[in-house]
Amino acid sequence: MGLLPPVRHGAVRERRPDHVIRIALLPGDGIGPEVLQEARRVLEAASAAGLLDASFETFPHSADHYLRTGETLGEEAFARLRDEYSAILLGAVGDARVADGVHARDILLGLRFGLDLFVNLRPVCLRAPDLTPLRLREHETIDLMIVRENTEGFYTGSGGSLRPGTPQEVAISESLATRYGVERVVRAAFDLARRTGRHRVTLGDKANAVPHVYGLWRRTFREVAEEYPDLEAETRYVDALALELVRHPDQFDVIVTENLLGDILSDLGAGIVGGLGLAPSANLDLRGKGLYEPVHGSAPDLVGTGAANPMAAILSAAMLARENGAPLAAERIEAAVDRALASGVRTPDLGGRKTTEDVGRWIAREVAGGA
Ligand code: ATP
């Protein structure tokens, strides 16, 4: 188990895994609970169809919970999430009532850092031809993986400020890279490429302008690449990479990059395949522990409208199934999402008129019915 099994497409013969996948649900804020309800519905349908065994427990941690109790995540909940569950499925965290975002940081970064989930895997896959705003060449597709380093860079909180709120304010945020942290995520990217039958690994950095941190990345990348002579390895400056991602996305297979750059590139990636409503992600270590979440945030403008697209959460649930020994369930869920898109079962962000629940129910029915 770990970092995706070898088979992505085609016949997968494995049946239900021989263990119950214990899933902790963290619906969180905004549209989080709405999309997570649909992701759960789809996993339950896969369960009913005999494709996996899953149990669910919901954790209340959110802005509401924080404002009511003063607790963000808490040591006890953290320990339970670490010790008692195979996987965590998170909706979204973020709420304007918590101005400094402390609960969101404690929950999301607390879990990513605390569980040492150093790989943030963000697939960028064009699931229906009309979803891209790009004018692709004939037969050109978009199907790549962004591997974002998840525990270092600018996200460690290193730095500080002096005289905040005054005209003399000084602020410093430092980006941190360790040889250990870079090496393990670069190796994970090469392993992922091998296991999923991809041929090229691209490093995105800014070694020309920020030589210390990205110099370490480049040297490490080149050294690790030598262990994978069967794979093509290339380095690009991230600005040029972003340009090429829009011009000719089919030249990329696996992109590995630092935390902040990966955050930006993966939103760009989401933008070229249909937007945030369709972008799933997984935060992984190498031991099979994982936190799965849509790339999007809490989208407060959509709460209660029924317009939130649940597909990003549902596709995150498919990644959860795949990583936890149920590849057939993952394939079935992804195929059902593709059929929904092809049949016009879409929320307004994708030009449709269906509600969050309509889409979730439709996909769950397809998953339960097979095909
Ligand atoms: P964060 O800071 O957590 O990334 P954000 O408020 O900057 O959050 P999102 O909440 O991710 O950004 O979303 C930005 C906008 O994209 C939303 O306001 C919404 O209009 C749209 N959006 C996000 N997620 C979805 C979704 N699942 N379905 C439809 N539209 C979405």
CSV table of C-alpha atoms and ligand atoms in Angstrom, one decimal:
chain,number,residue,atom,x,y,z
A,1,MET,CA,0.0,0.0,0.0
A,2,GLY,CA,1.0,3.6,-0.4
A,3,LEU,CA,1.5,6.2,-3.1
A,4,LEU,CA,-1.0,4.7,-5.5
A,5,PRO,CA,-1.0,1.1,-6.7
A,6,PRO,CA,0.4,0.2,-10.1
A,7,VAL,CA,-2.9,0.0,-12.0
A,8,ARG,CA,-4.7,3.2,-12.9
A,9,HIS,CA,-6.7,2.2,-15.9
A,10,GLY,CA,-8.1,-1.0,-17.4
A,11,ALA,CA,-9.0,-4.2,-15.6
A,12,VAL,CA,-8.4,-4.3,-11.9
A,13,ARG,CA,-9.1,-7.7,-10.4
A,14,GLU,CA,-8.8,-7.0,-6.7
A,15,ARG,CA,-12.0,-7.3,-4.7
A,16,ARG,CA,-13.0,-5.8,-1.4
A,17,PRO,CA,-10.0,-5.3,0.9
A,18,ASP,CA,-9.8,-7.7,3.7
A,19,HIS,CA,-10.0,-5.0,6.3
A,20,VAL,CA,-12.5,-2.3,7.3
A,21,ILE,CA,-11.3,1.1,6.2
A,22,ARG,CA,-11.9,3.2,9.2
A,23,ILE,CA,-12.6,6.7,7.9
A,24,ALA,CA,-12.7,9.8,10.1
A,25,LEU,CA,-14.9,12.5,8.5
A,26,LEU,CA,-14.0,16.1,9.2
A,27,PRO,CA,-16.7,18.1,7.3
A,28,GLY,CA,-15.4,21.5,8.6
A,29,ASP,CA,-16.8,24.8,7.4
A,30,GLY,CA,-18.7,26.4,4.6
A,31,ILE,CA,-19.5,24.0,1.8
A,32,GLY,CA,-17.3,21.3,3.5
A,33,PRO,CA,-20.3,19.5,5.1
A,34,GLU,CA,-22.4,19.7,1.9
A,35,VAL,CA,-19.7,18.1,-0.3
A,36,LEU,CA,-18.6,15.6,2.3
A,37,GLN,CA,-22.1,14.3,2.7
A,38,GLU,CA,-22.1,13.4,-1.0
A,39,ALA,CA,-18.6,11.8,-0.8
A,40,ARG,CA,-19.8,9.7,2.0
A,41,ARG,CA,-22.9,8.7,0.1
A,42,VAL,CA,-20.8,7.5,-2.8
A,43,LEU,CA,-18.4,5.5,-0.5
A,44,GLU,CA,-21.5,3.9,1.1
A,45,ALA,CA,-22.7,3.0,-2.3
A,46,ALA,CA,-19.3,1.4,-3.1
A,47,SER,CA,-19.6,-0.4,0.2
A,48,ALA,CA,-23.1,-1.7,-0.6
A,49,ALA,CA,-21.8,-2.9,-4.0
A,50,GLY,CA,-19.2,-5.0,-2.2
A,51,LEU,CA,-16.2,-3.0,-3.4
A,52,LEU,CA,-15.0,-2.0,0.0
A,53,ASP,CA,-15.7,-2.1,3.7
A,54,ALA,CA,-15.8,1.2,5.4
A,55,SER,CA,-16.9,2.6,8.7
A,56,PHE,CA,-17.3,6.3,9.4
A,57,GLU,CA,-17.0,8.6,12.4
A,58,THR,CA,-17.6,12.3,12.2
A,59,PHE,CA,-15.5,14.8,14.0
A,60,PRO,CA,-17.0,18.2,14.8
A,61,HIS,CA,-13.9,20.4,14.5
A,62,SER,CA,-14.7,23.5,12.6
A,63,ALA,CA,-15.1,27.3,13.1
A,64,ASP,CA,-18.5,26.7,14.8
A,65,HIS,CA,-16.8,24.2,17.2
A,66,TYR,CA,-14.0,26.6,17.9
A,67,LEU,CA,-16.2,29.6,18.5
A,68,ARG,CA,-18.4,27.5,20.9
A,69,THR,CA,-15.6,25.7,22.8
A,70,GLY,CA,-12.3,27.5,22.1
A,71,GLU,CA,-10.9,24.2,20.9
A,72,THR,CA,-9.3,24.1,17.4
A,73,LEU,CA,-8.3,20.4,17.0
A,74,GLY,CA,-7.1,19.4,20.5
A,75,GLU,CA,-4.6,16.8,21.6
A,76,GLU,CA,-7.2,14.1,22.1
A,77,ALA,CA,-8.8,14.4,18.7
A,78,PHE,CA,-5.3,14.6,17.1
A,79,ALA,CA,-4.2,11.4,18.9
A,80,ARG,CA,-7.4,9.6,17.9
A,81,LEU,CA,-7.1,10.7,14.3
A,82,ARG,CA,-3.5,9.5,14.3
A,83,ASP,CA,-4.1,6.1,16.0
A,84,GLU,CA,-7.6,4.9,15.3
A,85,TYR,CA,-8.3,5.6,11.6
A,86,SER,CA,-7.0,4.4,8.3
A,87,ALA,CA,-7.9,7.7,6.6
A,88,ILE,CA,-9.2,11.1,7.1
A,89,LEU,CA,-11.7,12.7,4.7
A,90,LEU,CA,-11.9,16.5,5.1
A,91,GLY,CA,-14.4,18.9,3.6
A,92,ALA,CA,-12.9,22.4,4.0
A,93,VAL,CA,-11.8,24.7,6.7
A,94,GLY,CA,-12.0,28.5,6.7
A,95,ASP,CA,-14.5,31.0,8.1
A,96,ALA,CA,-14.4,34.8,8.1
A,97,ARG,CA,-15.6,34.8,11.7
A,98,VAL,CA,-12.2,33.5,12.7
A,99,ALA,CA,-10.2,36.4,11.4
A,100,ASP,CA,-6.7,35.0,12.0
A,101,GLY,CA,-7.7,31.5,10.6
A,102,VAL,CA,-6.3,29.9,13.7
A,103,HIS,CA,-8.7,26.9,13.7
A,104,ALA,CA,-8.1,26.2,10.0
A,105,ARG,CA,-4.3,26.3,10.5
A,106,ASP,CA,-4.4,24.1,13.6
A,107,ILE,CA,-6.7,21.6,11.9
A,108,LEU,CA,-5.3,21.4,8.4
A,109,LEU,CA,-1.6,22.3,8.9
A,110,GLY,CA,-1.7,20.5,12.3
A,111,LEU,CA,-2.7,17.3,10.7
A,112,ARG,CA,-0.4,17.7,7.7
A,113,PHE,CA,2.6,18.5,9.9
A,114,GLY,CA,1.7,16.4,12.9
A,115,LEU,CA,1.1,13.3,10.9
A,116,ASP,CA,4.1,14.1,8.7
A,117,LEU,CA,2.0,13.8,5.5
A,118,PHE,CA,4.8,15.1,3.3
A,119,VAL,CA,3.3,14.3,-0.1
A,120,ASN,CA,0.5,16.4,-1.3
A,121,LEU,CA,-0.7,14.7,-4.4
A,122,ARG,CA,-2.9,16.7,-6.8
A,123,PRO,CA,-4.0,15.0,-10.0
A,124,VAL,CA,-4.8,17.3,-12.9
A,125,CYS,CA,-7.0,15.2,-15.3
A,126,LEU,CA,-9.3,16.5,-18.0
A,127,ARG,CA,-12.4,14.4,-17.5
A,128,ALA,CA,-14.5,15.8,-20.3
A,129,PRO,CA,-13.2,17.7,-23.4
A,130,ASP,CA,-15.4,20.7,-23.0
A,131,LEU,CA,-14.1,21.5,-19.5
A,132,THR,CA,-10.9,23.0,-20.5
A,133,PRO,CA,-10.6,26.7,-21.4
A,134,LEU,CA,-7.6,25.8,-23.5
A,135,ARG,CA,-7.6,25.2,-27.2
A,136,LEU,CA,-6.0,21.8,-27.2
A,137,ARG,CA,-4.4,20.2,-30.3
A,138,GLU,CA,-6.2,17.2,-31.8
A,139,HIS,CA,-5.7,14.1,-29.5
A,140,GLU,CA,-4.1,16.3,-26.9
A,141,THR,CA,-5.2,15.4,-23.3
A,142,ILE,CA,-4.4,16.6,-19.9
A,143,ASP,CA,-3.4,13.9,-17.4
A,144,LEU,CA,-0.6,14.8,-15.0
A,145,MET,CA,0.2,14.6,-11.3
A,146,ILE,CA,1.4,17.5,-9.2
A,147,VAL,CA,3.5,16.3,-6.2
A,148,ARG,CA,3.7,19.2,-3.8
A,149,GLU,CA,6.0,19.1,-0.8
A,150,ASN,CA,3.7,19.5,2.2
A,151,THR,CA,5.8,20.1,5.4
A,152,GLU,CA,8.4,22.7,4.6
A,153,GLY,CA,8.9,25.9,2.6
A,154,PHE,CA,7.0,29.0,3.7
A,155,TYR,CA,4.5,27.0,5.7
A,156,THR,CA,6.5,26.2,8.8
A,157,GLY,CA,5.7,29.6,10.3
A,158,SER,CA,9.3,30.6,10.5
A,159,GLY,CA,9.8,34.4,10.6
A,160,GLY,CA,8.3,37.2,12.5
A,161,SER,CA,7.3,40.9,12.4
A,162,LEU,CA,8.4,44.0,14.2
A,163,ARG,CA,6.2,47.1,14.9
A,164,PRO,CA,3.1,45.5,13.3
A,165,GLY,CA,0.5,48.0,12.1
A,166,THR,CA,2.9,50.9,12.1
A,167,PRO,CA,4.5,52.7,9.1
A,168,GLN,CA,7.7,51.1,10.3
A,169,GLU,CA,6.4,47.6,10.1
A,170,VAL,CA,8.9,44.9,9.2
A,171,ALA,CA,7.9,41.4,8.3
A,172,ILE,CA,10.0,38.3,7.5
A,173,SER,CA,8.8,34.9,6.4
A,174,GLU,CA,11.5,32.3,5.8
A,175,SER,CA,11.3,29.4,3.4
A,176,LEU,CA,12.8,26.3,4.9
A,177,ALA,CA,14.2,23.3,2.9
A,178,THR,CA,16.0,20.3,4.4
A,179,ARG,CA,17.9,17.8,2.4
A,180,TYR,CA,15.9,15.1,4.1
A,181,GLY,CA,12.5,16.7,3.3
A,182,VAL,CA,13.4,17.4,-0.3
A,183,GLU,CA,14.9,14.0,-1.0
A,184,ARG,CA,12.0,12.1,0.3
A,185,VAL,CA,9.4,14.0,-1.7
A,186,VAL,CA,11.5,13.9,-4.9
A,187,ARG,CA,11.9,10.2,-4.5
A,188,ALA,CA,8.2,9.8,-3.9
A,189,ALA,CA,7.6,11.6,-7.2
A,190,PHE,CA,9.9,9.3,-9.1
A,191,ASP,CA,8.3,6.3,-7.4
A,192,LEU,CA,4.8,7.6,-8.3
A,193,ALA,CA,5.9,8.0,-11.9
A,194,ARG,CA,7.2,4.5,-12.1
A,195,ARG,CA,4.2,2.9,-10.4
A,196,THR,CA,1.6,4.7,-12.6
A,197,GLY,CA,3.4,4.1,-15.9
A,198,ARG,CA,4.5,7.7,-16.4
A,199,HIS,CA,7.8,8.6,-18.1
A,200,ARG,CA,8.8,12.1,-17.2
A,201,VAL,CA,9.4,13.9,-13.9
A,202,THR,CA,9.7,17.6,-13.9
A,203,LEU,CA,11.0,19.8,-11.1
A,204,GLY,CA,9.6,23.3,-10.9
A,205,ASP,CA,11.8,25.7,-8.9
A,206,LYS,CA,13.2,29.2,-9.0
A,207,ALA,CA,16.9,28.3,-8.6
A,208,ASN,CA,18.0,31.4,-10.6
A,209,ALA,CA,16.4,33.9,-8.2
A,210,VAL,CA,16.4,32.0,-4.9
A,211,PRO,CA,19.6,30.0,-5.0
A,212,HIS,CA,19.8,28.6,-1.4
A,213,VAL,CA,16.5,26.8,-1.1
A,214,TYR,CA,16.0,26.0,-4.8
A,215,GLY,CA,19.7,25.1,-5.3
A,216,LEU,CA,19.2,22.4,-2.7
A,217,TRP,CA,16.1,21.2,-4.5
A,218,ARG,CA,18.0,21.1,-7.9
A,219,ARG,CA,21.0,19.2,-6.6
A,220,THR,CA,18.9,16.8,-4.7
A,221,PHE,CA,16.6,16.2,-7.7
A,222,ARG,CA,19.5,15.5,-10.0
A,223,GLU,CA,21.1,13.1,-7.6
A,224,VAL,CA,17.8,11.2,-7.0
A,225,ALA,CA,17.1,11.1,-10.7
A,226,GLU,CA,20.2,9.0,-11.3
A,227,GLU,CA,18.6,6.2,-9.3
A,228,TYR,CA,15.8,6.2,-11.9
A,229,PRO,CA,17.5,5.8,-15.3
A,230,ASP,CA,14.3,4.5,-16.9
A,231,LEU,CA,12.6,7.9,-16.3
A,232,GLU,CA,13.2,11.2,-17.9
A,233,ALA,CA,14.1,13.9,-15.5
A,234,GLU,CA,14.0,17.6,-16.3
A,235,THR,CA,14.2,20.9,-14.3
A,236,ARG,CA,12.3,24.1,-15.2
A,237,TYR,CA,12.0,27.5,-13.7
A,238,VAL,CA,8.5,27.6,-12.3
A,239,ASP,CA,7.4,30.7,-14.2
A,240,ALA,CA,8.3,29.1,-17.5
A,241,LEU,CA,6.7,25.9,-16.3
A,242,ALA,CA,3.4,27.8,-15.6
A,243,LEU,CA,3.5,29.2,-19.1
A,244,GLU,CA,4.0,25.8,-20.7
A,245,LEU,CA,1.3,24.2,-18.5
A,246,VAL,CA,-1.1,26.5,-20.2
A,247,ARG,CA,0.4,26.2,-23.7
A,248,HIS,CA,1.0,22.5,-23.9
A,249,PRO,CA,0.0,20.6,-20.8
A,250,ASP,CA,0.4,17.2,-22.4
A,251,GLN,CA,4.2,17.5,-22.1
A,252,PHE,CA,4.0,16.9,-18.4
A,253,ASP,CA,3.6,13.6,-16.5
A,254,VAL,CA,4.6,14.2,-12.9
A,255,ILE,CA,5.6,17.7,-11.6
A,256,VAL,CA,7.4,17.8,-8.2
A,257,THR,CA,7.8,21.1,-6.4
A,258,GLU,CA,8.0,23.0,-3.2
A,259,ASN,CA,5.1,23.8,-1.0
A,260,LEU,CA,4.1,27.3,-2.0
A,261,LEU,CA,4.9,26.8,-5.7
A,262,GLY,CA,2.9,23.6,-5.6
A,263,ASP,CA,-0.1,25.4,-4.1
A,264,ILE,CA,-0.1,27.9,-6.9
A,265,LEU,CA,0.6,25.5,-9.7
A,266,SER,CA,-2.1,23.1,-8.6
A,267,ASP,CA,-4.8,25.9,-8.7
A,268,LEU,CA,-3.5,26.6,-12.2
A,269,GLY,CA,-3.8,22.9,-12.9
A,270,ALA,CA,-7.4,22.9,-11.6
A,271,GLY,CA,-8.2,25.9,-13.8
A,272,ILE,CA,-7.2,24.1,-17.0
A,273,VAL,CA,-9.4,21.1,-16.3
A,274,GLY,CA,-12.7,22.6,-15.1
A,275,GLY,CA,-12.0,24.5,-12.0
A,276,LEU,CA,-11.9,23.9,-8.2
A,277,GLY,CA,-15.1,21.9,-8.2
A,278,LEU,CA,-13.3,19.0,-9.8
A,279,ALA,CA,-9.9,19.0,-8.2
A,280,PRO,CA,-9.2,16.3,-5.6
A,281,SER,CA,-6.1,15.8,-3.4
A,282,ALA,CA,-4.4,13.5,-1.0
A,283,ASN,CA,-1.9,14.2,1.7
A,284,LEU,CA,0.2,11.1,2.2
A,285,ASP,CA,3.1,9.5,4.0
A,286,LEU,CA,4.8,6.3,2.9
A,287,ARG,CA,3.1,4.2,5.5
A,288,GLY,CA,-0.4,4.4,4.0
A,289,LYS,CA,-1.7,7.1,6.3
A,290,GLY,CA,-3.6,9.7,4.4
A,291,LEU,CA,-5.8,12.8,4.6
A,292,TYR,CA,-8.0,13.3,1.5
A,293,GLU,CA,-9.6,16.7,0.7
A,294,PRO,CA,-10.9,18.7,-2.3
A,295,VAL,CA,-8.4,21.4,-3.3
A,296,HIS,CA,-11.1,24.0,-2.9
A,297,GLY,CA,-11.8,25.9,0.3
A,298,SER,CA,-15.0,26.6,2.2
A,299,ALA,CA,-16.5,28.8,-0.6
A,300,PRO,CA,-18.8,30.8,1.7
A,301,ASP,CA,-20.6,32.4,-1.3
A,302,LEU,CA,-22.1,29.0,-2.1
A,303,VAL,CA,-23.2,27.8,1.3
A,304,GLY,CA,-26.8,26.7,1.4
A,305,THR,CA,-27.4,27.3,-2.3
A,306,GLY,CA,-27.0,23.7,-3.5
A,307,ALA,CA,-24.5,25.0,-6.1
A,308,ALA,CA,-21.4,23.5,-4.6
A,309,ASN,CA,-19.9,20.9,-6.9
A,310,PRO,CA,-19.3,17.7,-4.8
A,311,MET,CA,-17.1,16.0,-7.5
A,312,ALA,CA,-13.8,17.2,-6.0
A,313,ALA,CA,-14.7,15.6,-2.7
A,314,ILE,CA,-16.0,12.5,-4.4
A,315,LEU,CA,-12.8,12.2,-6.4
A,316,SER,CA,-10.9,12.6,-3.2
A,317,ALA,CA,-12.9,9.7,-1.8
A,318,ALA,CA,-11.8,7.7,-4.8
A,319,MET,CA,-8.2,8.4,-4.0
A,320,LEU,CA,-8.9,7.3,-0.5
A,321,ALA,CA,-10.3,4.0,-1.7
A,322,ARG,CA,-7.3,3.5,-4.1
A,323,GLU,CA,-4.7,4.1,-1.4
A,324,ASN,CA,-6.5,1.9,1.1
A,325,GLY,CA,-6.6,-1.3,-1.0
A,326,ALA,CA,-9.8,-0.8,-2.9
A,327,PRO,CA,-8.7,0.1,-6.5
A,328,LEU,CA,-11.9,-1.3,-8.0
A,329,ALA,CA,-14.0,1.0,-5.9
A,330,ALA,CA,-11.8,3.9,-7.0
A,331,GLU,CA,-12.1,3.0,-10.7
A,332,ARG,CA,-15.9,2.7,-10.3
A,333,ILE,CA,-16.3,6.0,-8.7
A,334,GLU,CA,-14.1,7.8,-11.2
A,335,ALA,CA,-16.0,6.2,-14.1
A,336,ALA,CA,-19.3,7.3,-12.6
A,337,VAL,CA,-18.0,10.9,-12.3
A,338,ASP,CA,-17.0,10.7,-16.0
A,339,ARG,CA,-20.4,9.5,-16.9
A,340,ALA,CA,-22.1,12.2,-14.9
A,341,LEU,CA,-20.0,14.8,-16.7
A,342,ALA,CA,-20.8,13.3,-20.1
A,343,SER,CA,-24.5,13.1,-19.3
A,344,GLY,CA,-24.7,16.7,-18.2
A,345,VAL,CA,-25.3,15.9,-14.6
A,346,ARG,CA,-23.4,19.0,-13.5
A,347,THR,CA,-23.6,21.8,-11.0
A,348,PRO,CA,-23.6,25.5,-12.2
A,349,ASP,CA,-19.8,25.9,-12.1
A,350,LEU,CA,-19.7,23.4,-14.9
A,351,GLY,CA,-22.6,24.9,-16.8
A,352,GLY,CA,-25.2,22.6,-15.3
A,353,ARG,CA,-28.4,23.0,-13.3
A,354,LYS,CA,-28.1,20.1,-10.8
A,355,THR,CA,-27.7,20.6,-7.1
A,356,THR,CA,-24.9,19.2,-4.9
A,357,GLU,CA,-27.2,16.5,-3.8
A,358,ASP,CA,-28.5,15.6,-7.3
A,359,VAL,CA,-25.0,15.0,-8.4
A,360,GLY,CA,-24.0,13.0,-5.4
A,361,ARG,CA,-27.1,10.8,-5.6
A,362,TRP,CA,-26.6,10.3,-9.4
A,363,ILE,CA,-23.0,9.2,-8.9
A,364,ALA,CA,-23.9,7.0,-5.9
A,365,ARG,CA,-26.6,5.2,-8.0
A,366,GLU,CA,-24.1,4.6,-10.8
A,367,VAL,CA,-21.5,3.2,-8.4
A,368,ALA,CA,-24.1,1.0,-6.7
A,369,GLY,CA,-25.4,-0.3,-10.0
A,370,GLY,CA,-22.1,-1.2,-11.5
A,371,ALA,CA,-21.5,-0.9,-15.3
B,1,ATP,P1,-9.1,28.9,0.6
B,1,ATP,O1,-8.4,30.2,1.1
B,1,ATP,O2,-9.4,27.9,1.7
B,1,ATP,O3,-8.4,28.3,-0.6
B,1,ATP,P2,-10.9,30.5,-0.9
B,1,ATP,O4,-12.2,31.2,-0.3
B,1,ATP,O5,-9.8,31.4,-1.3
B,1,ATP,O6,-10.5,29.4,0.1
B,1,ATP,P3,-12.4,28.6,-2.3
B,1,ATP,O7,-13.3,28.6,-1.1
B,1,ATP,O8,-11.6,27.4,-2.6
B,1,ATP,O9,-11.3,29.8,-2.1
B,1,ATP,O10,-13.1,29.0,-3.6
B,1,ATP,C1,-13.0,30.1,-4.4
B,1,ATP,C2,-14.3,30.2,-5.2
B,1,ATP,O11,-14.3,29.1,-6.1
B,1,ATP,C3,-15.5,30.1,-4.4
B,1,ATP,O12,-15.9,31.3,-3.8
B,1,ATP,C4,-16.5,29.4,-5.3
B,1,ATP,O13,-17.2,30.4,-6.1
B,1,ATP,C5,-15.6,28.6,-6.2
B,1,ATP,N1,-15.7,27.2,-5.8
B,1,ATP,C6,-14.8,26.6,-4.8
B,1,ATP,N2,-15.2,25.4,-4.6
B,1,ATP,C7,-16.3,25.1,-5.4
B,1,ATP,C8,-17.1,24.0,-5.6
B,1,ATP,N3,-16.9,22.8,-4.9
B,1,ATP,N4,-18.1,24.1,-6.4
B,1,ATP,C9,-18.3,25.2,-7.1
B,1,ATP,N5,-17.6,26.3,-7.0
B,1,ATP,C10,-16.6,26.3,-6.1
